[in-house]
Short mmCIF file of C-alpha atoms and ligand atoms in Angstrom, two decimals:
data_model
loop_
_atom_site.label_atom_id
_atom_site.label_comp_id
_atom_site.label_asym_id
_atom_site.label_seq_id
_atom_site.Cartn_x
_atom_site.Cartn_y
_atom_site.Cartn_z
CA MET R 1 22.75 -1.41 6.73
CA LYS R 2 21.82 0.86 9.67
CA VAL R 3 22.15 -1.88 12.33
CA GLY R 4 24.00 -1.26 15.54
CA ARG R 5 27.11 -3.71 16.38
CA ASN R 6 25.28 -4.77 19.33
CA ASP R 7 21.75 -5.11 17.84
CA PRO R 8 20.22 -8.48 17.23
CA CYS R 9 21.49 -9.53 13.67
CA PRO R 10 18.92 -8.94 11.02
CA CYS R 11 19.41 -12.57 9.71
CA GLY R 12 17.55 -13.79 12.61
CA SER R 13 20.27 -16.09 14.17
CA GLY R 14 19.73 -14.65 17.64
CA LEU R 15 23.54 -13.47 17.77
CA LYS R 16 24.42 -9.76 18.13
CA TYR R 17 25.14 -8.20 14.64
CA LYS R 18 28.89 -7.86 15.47
CA LYS R 19 29.31 -11.64 16.33
CA CYS R 20 27.37 -12.68 13.23
CA CYS R 21 27.03 -10.81 9.86
CA LEU R 22 28.67 -7.53 10.44
CA GLY R 23 31.49 -7.26 7.59
CA LYS R 24 30.02 -10.26 5.83
CA GLU R 25 27.32 -8.36 3.85
CA LYS R 26 28.39 -9.40 0.37
CA LYS R 27 28.48 -13.00 0.83
CA ASN R 28 25.71 -12.69 3.35
CA TYR R 29 23.32 -10.86 0.93
CA GLU R 30 22.59 -14.19 -0.57
CA ASP R 31 22.18 -15.94 2.73
CA MET R 32 19.77 -13.14 3.83
CA GLU R 33 17.87 -13.77 0.68
CA ALA R 34 17.48 -17.57 1.54
CA VAL R 35 16.70 -16.77 5.29
CA TYR R 36 14.01 -14.25 4.53
CA LEU R 37 12.38 -16.65 1.93
CA LYS R 38 12.45 -19.67 4.38
CA LYS R 39 11.60 -17.91 7.53
CA TYR R 40 9.06 -15.36 6.38
CA GLY R 41 8.16 -16.36 2.70
CA ILE R 42 9.63 -12.97 1.51
CA ARG R 43 10.98 -12.93 -1.86
CA LEU R 44 13.47 -10.20 -2.42
CA LYS R 45 13.46 -8.39 -5.59
CA HIS R 46 16.52 -7.97 -7.93
CA ARG R 47 17.16 -5.28 -10.38
CA LYS R 48 15.39 -6.68 -13.24
CA ASP R 49 12.19 -7.33 -11.06
CA ILE R 50 12.35 -3.74 -9.73
CA GLU R 51 12.69 -2.20 -13.24
CA ALA R 52 9.41 -4.25 -14.29
CA ILE R 53 7.52 -3.38 -11.43
CA LYS R 54 8.49 0.25 -11.93
CA ARG R 55 7.20 -0.04 -15.39
CA ALA R 56 3.83 -1.22 -14.01
CA GLY R 57 4.03 1.45 -11.63
CA VAL R 58 4.24 4.22 -14.37
CA ILE R 59 0.98 2.70 -15.95
CA ALA R 60 -0.72 2.75 -12.25
CA ILE R 61 0.28 6.35 -11.77
CA GLU R 62 -0.82 7.43 -15.33
CA THR R 63 -4.12 5.67 -14.51
CA LEU R 64 -4.51 7.76 -11.35
CA ASP R 65 -3.73 10.84 -13.27
CA LEU R 66 -6.12 9.85 -15.94
CA VAL R 67 -9.10 9.51 -13.33
CA GLU R 68 -8.10 12.68 -11.50
CA SER R 69 -8.44 14.41 -14.70
CA LYS R 70 -12.02 13.00 -15.72
CA ILE R 71 -13.64 12.48 -12.18
CA GLU R 72 -16.74 14.70 -11.82
CA ILE R 73 -20.02 15.25 -10.11
CA GLY R 74 -22.57 12.95 -11.79
CA MET R 75 -20.28 10.25 -12.92
CA SER R 76 -20.90 6.71 -11.85
CA THR R 77 -18.26 4.49 -10.31
CA ASP R 78 -18.74 2.12 -13.29
CA GLU R 79 -17.46 4.81 -15.43
CA ILE R 80 -14.32 5.20 -13.41
CA ASN R 81 -14.02 1.16 -13.91
CA ARG R 82 -14.47 1.58 -17.64
CA LEU R 83 -11.79 4.17 -17.81
CA VAL R 84 -9.39 2.28 -15.72
CA HIS R 85 -10.01 -0.91 -17.68
CA GLU R 86 -9.68 0.71 -21.04
CA PHE R 87 -6.35 2.57 -20.09
CA THR R 88 -4.81 -0.40 -18.58
CA VAL R 89 -5.50 -2.69 -21.56
CA SER R 90 -4.37 0.03 -23.93
CA LYS R 91 -0.98 0.03 -22.14
CA GLY R 92 -0.53 -3.78 -22.63
CA ALA R 93 -1.27 -4.43 -18.98
CA VAL R 94 -3.97 -6.39 -17.16
CA PRO R 95 -6.08 -5.04 -14.29
CA ALA R 96 -5.27 -7.39 -11.46
CA PRO R 97 -8.52 -6.89 -9.56
CA LEU R 98 -10.74 -8.33 -12.24
CA ASN R 99 -11.76 -11.81 -11.33
CA TYR R 100 -9.21 -11.57 -8.25
CA ARG R 101 -10.72 -13.96 -5.90
CA GLY R 102 -14.10 -13.34 -7.47
CA PHE R 103 -13.97 -9.64 -7.61
CA PRO R 104 -16.09 -8.45 -10.46
CA LYS R 105 -14.48 -5.30 -11.62
CA SER R 106 -10.98 -3.90 -12.76
CA VAL R 107 -10.71 -1.22 -9.95
CA CYS R 108 -11.69 -0.78 -6.52
CA VAL R 109 -13.64 2.41 -6.12
CA SER R 110 -14.60 3.44 -2.54
CA VAL R 111 -16.72 6.46 -1.67
CA ASN R 112 -17.08 8.28 1.60
CA GLU R 113 -17.97 5.71 4.23
CA VAL R 114 -16.58 2.82 2.00
CA ILE R 115 -13.23 2.08 3.59
CA CYS R 116 -11.87 -0.39 0.68
CA HIS R 117 -12.94 -2.80 -1.94
CA GLY R 118 -16.01 -0.76 -3.22
CA ILE R 119 -17.20 -2.66 -6.33
CA PRO R 120 -17.87 -0.01 -9.22
CA GLY R 121 -21.44 0.21 -10.12
CA ASP R 122 -24.65 2.65 -10.38
CA ARG R 123 -23.31 4.91 -7.34
CA VAL R 124 -23.12 8.34 -8.62
CA ILE R 125 -20.51 10.58 -7.56
CA ARG R 126 -21.81 13.56 -5.74
CA ASP R 127 -20.66 17.19 -4.80
CA GLY R 128 -18.35 16.87 -1.89
CA ASP R 129 -17.61 13.01 -2.06
CA ILE R 130 -14.31 11.66 -1.33
CA VAL R 131 -13.37 8.93 -3.75
CA ASN R 132 -10.60 6.36 -3.49
CA VAL R 133 -9.44 4.81 -6.68
CA ASP R 134 -7.13 1.81 -6.08
CA VAL R 135 -5.55 0.36 -9.32
CA THR R 136 -3.21 -2.63 -9.71
CA PRO R 137 -1.86 -2.99 -13.31
CA ILE R 138 -0.05 -6.37 -14.10
CA LEU R 139 2.56 -5.80 -16.85
CA ASP R 140 4.70 -8.66 -18.11
CA GLY R 141 3.56 -10.70 -15.02
CA TYR R 142 4.74 -8.00 -12.59
CA TYR R 143 2.34 -6.11 -10.26
CA ALA R 144 2.44 -2.40 -8.97
CA ASP R 145 -0.32 -1.32 -6.50
CA ALA R 146 -1.47 2.19 -5.85
CA SER R 147 -4.26 4.31 -4.72
CA LYS R 148 -5.51 8.02 -4.12
CA THR R 149 -8.44 9.57 -2.51
CA PHE R 150 -9.97 12.34 -4.80
CA ILE R 151 -12.04 15.24 -3.25
CA VAL R 152 -14.78 15.83 -5.88
CA GLY R 153 -16.42 19.37 -5.79
CA ASN R 154 -16.85 21.24 -2.40
CA ALA R 155 -16.06 18.98 0.43
CA SER R 156 -16.89 19.66 3.90
CA GLU R 157 -14.01 20.56 6.38
CA GLU R 158 -14.45 16.94 7.78
CA ALA R 159 -13.85 15.31 4.45
CA ARG R 160 -10.73 17.56 3.60
CA LYS R 161 -9.57 16.63 7.02
CA ILE R 162 -9.80 12.78 6.62
CA VAL R 163 -8.11 12.96 3.30
CA ALA R 164 -5.28 15.05 4.62
CA VAL R 165 -4.73 12.81 7.53
CA ALA R 166 -4.67 9.70 5.32
CA LYS R 167 -2.18 11.39 2.98
CA GLU R 168 0.13 12.37 5.77
CA SER R 169 -0.27 8.81 7.40
CA LEU R 170 1.19 7.49 4.24
CA LYS R 171 4.17 10.05 4.09
CA ARG R 172 4.93 9.07 7.84
CA GLY R 173 4.82 5.45 7.22
CA MET R 174 7.02 5.50 4.28
CA ALA R 175 9.57 7.59 6.08
CA GLN R 176 10.02 4.75 8.40
CA ALA R 177 11.13 2.50 5.24
CA LYS R 178 14.85 1.94 5.67
CA PRO R 179 17.12 -1.12 6.33
CA GLY R 180 17.35 -1.91 9.95
CA ASN R 181 14.20 -0.53 10.83
CA ARG R 182 11.17 -2.93 11.55
CA ILE R 183 7.61 -3.43 9.97
CA GLY R 184 6.29 -2.49 13.43
CA ASP R 185 7.95 0.86 13.13
CA ILE R 186 5.79 1.77 10.03
CA GLY R 187 2.53 0.96 11.80
CA TRP R 188 3.57 2.79 14.95
CA ALA R 189 4.43 6.14 12.87
CA ILE R 190 0.97 5.88 11.15
CA GLN R 191 -1.11 4.72 14.38
CA SER R 192 0.27 7.48 16.69
CA TYR R 193 0.09 10.17 14.18
CA ALA R 194 -3.42 9.34 12.93
CA GLU R 195 -4.96 8.86 16.68
CA SER R 196 -3.21 12.09 17.56
CA GLU R 197 -5.39 13.81 14.77
CA GLY R 198 -8.49 12.12 16.55
CA CYS R 199 -8.82 9.43 13.76
CA SER R 200 -8.59 5.81 13.78
CA VAL R 201 -6.73 2.94 11.74
CA VAL R 202 -8.60 0.27 10.04
CA ARG R 203 -6.88 -3.15 11.12
CA GLU R 204 -8.65 -5.66 9.17
CA PHE R 205 -6.69 -4.62 5.99
CA VAL R 206 -3.01 -4.20 5.83
CA GLY R 207 -0.31 -3.27 3.32
CA HIS R 208 1.62 -6.25 1.67
CA GLY R 209 4.47 -7.61 -0.23
CA VAL R 210 3.73 -7.13 -4.07
CA GLY R 211 5.53 -7.62 -7.28
CA PHE R 212 5.38 -11.18 -8.42
CA LYS R 213 1.99 -11.60 -7.06
CA PHE R 214 -0.89 -9.25 -5.87
CA HIS R 215 -0.39 -10.04 -2.31
CA GLU R 216 2.81 -11.57 -0.93
CA PRO R 217 4.29 -11.94 2.29
CA PRO R 218 4.93 -9.84 4.60
CA GLN R 219 1.95 -7.93 5.95
CA ILE R 220 2.23 -4.41 6.87
CA PRO R 221 -0.10 -3.35 9.57
CA HIS R 222 -0.94 0.32 9.73
CA TYR R 223 -0.81 0.03 13.65
CA GLY R 224 1.77 -1.37 15.92
CA ARG R 225 4.70 -0.74 18.01
CA LYS R 226 8.12 0.65 17.43
CA GLY R 227 10.96 -2.03 17.15
CA GLU R 228 8.52 -4.86 16.64
CA GLY R 229 8.32 -7.08 13.81
CA ILE R 230 10.72 -8.30 10.88
CA THR R 231 13.67 -6.22 10.04
CA LEU R 232 13.47 -4.29 6.82
CA ILE R 233 16.22 -5.00 4.17
CA PRO R 234 17.10 -3.96 0.83
CA GLY R 235 15.20 -5.59 -1.97
CA MET R 236 11.92 -5.83 -0.06
CA VAL R 237 9.11 -4.44 -2.06
CA PHE R 238 5.73 -3.84 -0.31
CA THR R 239 2.76 -1.35 -0.14
CA ILE R 240 1.91 0.88 2.68
CA GLU R 241 -1.95 1.75 2.36
CA PRO R 242 -3.28 3.20 5.46
CA MET R 243 -7.12 3.34 5.81
CA ILE R 244 -8.13 6.12 8.28
CA ASN R 245 -11.53 6.71 9.67
CA LEU R 246 -12.93 9.80 10.99
CA GLY R 247 -14.91 7.91 13.71
CA LYS R 248 -14.12 4.57 15.09
CA ARG R 249 -12.14 1.92 13.55
CA HIS R 250 -14.62 -0.77 13.12
CA LEU R 251 -15.85 -1.99 9.82
CA LYS R 252 -18.63 -4.05 8.29
CA ILE R 253 -18.67 -6.10 5.05
CA LEU R 254 -21.72 -5.48 2.96
CA ASP R 255 -23.72 -8.33 1.43
CA ASP R 256 -21.70 -8.45 -1.77
CA ASN R 257 -18.95 -9.86 0.38
CA TRP R 258 -16.49 -7.16 -0.67
CA THR R 259 -17.43 -3.59 0.15
CA ALA R 260 -15.97 -2.75 3.75
CA VAL R 261 -17.74 0.18 5.29
CA THR R 262 -17.23 1.99 8.44
CA ALA R 263 -19.42 0.50 11.23
CA ASP R 264 -20.37 3.97 12.31
CA GLY R 265 -20.87 5.53 8.84
CA SER R 266 -18.11 7.84 9.42
CA LEU R 267 -15.71 8.85 6.41
CA SER R 268 -12.62 6.90 5.71
CA ALA R 269 -9.79 7.71 3.17
CA GLN R 270 -6.64 5.98 1.87
CA PHE R 271 -3.51 6.50 0.02
CA GLU R 272 -1.23 3.71 -1.18
CA GLN R 273 2.14 3.38 -2.92
CA THR R 274 4.26 0.35 -3.97
CA ILE R 275 7.97 1.02 -2.31
CA LEU R 276 11.27 -0.72 -2.49
CA VAL R 277 13.66 -0.71 0.52
CA THR R 278 17.01 0.58 -0.85
CA GLU R 279 20.48 0.62 0.89
CA ASP R 280 19.72 3.91 2.48
CA GLY R 281 15.94 4.31 2.63
CA TYR R 282 13.34 3.68 0.11
CA GLU R 283 12.20 4.36 -3.23
CA SER R 284 8.67 4.42 -4.45
CA LEU R 285 7.81 2.26 -7.39
CA THR R 286 4.55 4.11 -7.66
CA PRO R 287 5.79 7.72 -6.79
CA TYR R 288 3.40 10.63 -6.59
CA GLU R 289 3.47 13.81 -4.41
CA LEU R 290 2.23 13.55 -0.78
N1 LIG D 301 -5.78 -3.03 -4.42
C1 LIG D 301 -6.12 -3.76 -3.19
C2 LIG D 301 -5.00 -3.37 -2.15
O1 LIG D 301 -4.18 -2.53 -2.02
C3 LIG D 301 -6.48 -4.99 -3.25
C4 LIG D 301 -8.07 -5.01 -3.95
S1 LIG D 301 -8.24 -6.75 -4.15
C5 LIG D 301 -9.69 -6.60 -5.02
O2 LIG D 301 -4.36 -4.73 -1.70
F1 LIG D 301 -9.90 -7.73 -5.39
F2 LIG D 301 -10.65 -6.07 -4.47
F3 LIG D 301 -9.34 -6.02 -6.14
CO1 LIG D 302 -2.56 -3.01 -1.61
CO1 LIG D 303 -4.39 -1.17 -3.89
#
């Protein structure tokens, strides 16, 4: 663990690290696991869990690759839903979105000004659209959550910019994921970068623990302050999924009670991966190039 001797002990005792857990990591790991569960409701993942989430992650990535190969002008978002649903089921997995809190489809498809939770339907993809596809297969009871925003056809410079900024935001957030860092470091890295590009960060939706369930503690805001929040420790598995708007950060929810759109109608983009905090950094369980 990269915790300074005089830093507060990550176990939450309030003592300095050197007066508390320093040098007792082995025995202490089990204590930490109990502390993180009791204090934060966080269930650390063990090797067998991680391997299982990774297997679900392979399906998530293969699904996104399949959509990328098929997406085209004139296609409806419902056709993407069918593609995702059939592929997921063919792999022996279950699409987590279907019937999740009443969500009616197997994937979220969010076009242009739609921030997230777009319900697949009759909307047809047009030349220059940016389309986020967010998939969460459940395999053997384990969840992996990932998304990408695809650029279809000839996109405007603005569209290409917001997609690039959202992608770089995820990359910078992930780079903060290492033991001893805080959850706030992730949000700080994303917010400071995205705002320096003149873009804004959505606050109403956040990253989340994942693996045993679709959404577990902790929450991972994509905004925040360096050094604040829970200390990251090995075995934590969570998503980072910044939603970045070209205009202002505010949103509204449509009458379907799901679709989140930018209040000002500006473009929004998002990338998401499920990551594991390791001894010396992180490993993506839904890896793709950023
Ligand atoms: N996949 C989304 C996330 O990243 C959650 C979608 S919930 C649904 O957390 F019901 F809309 F599918
Ligand atoms: Co997620
Ligand atoms: Co997702």
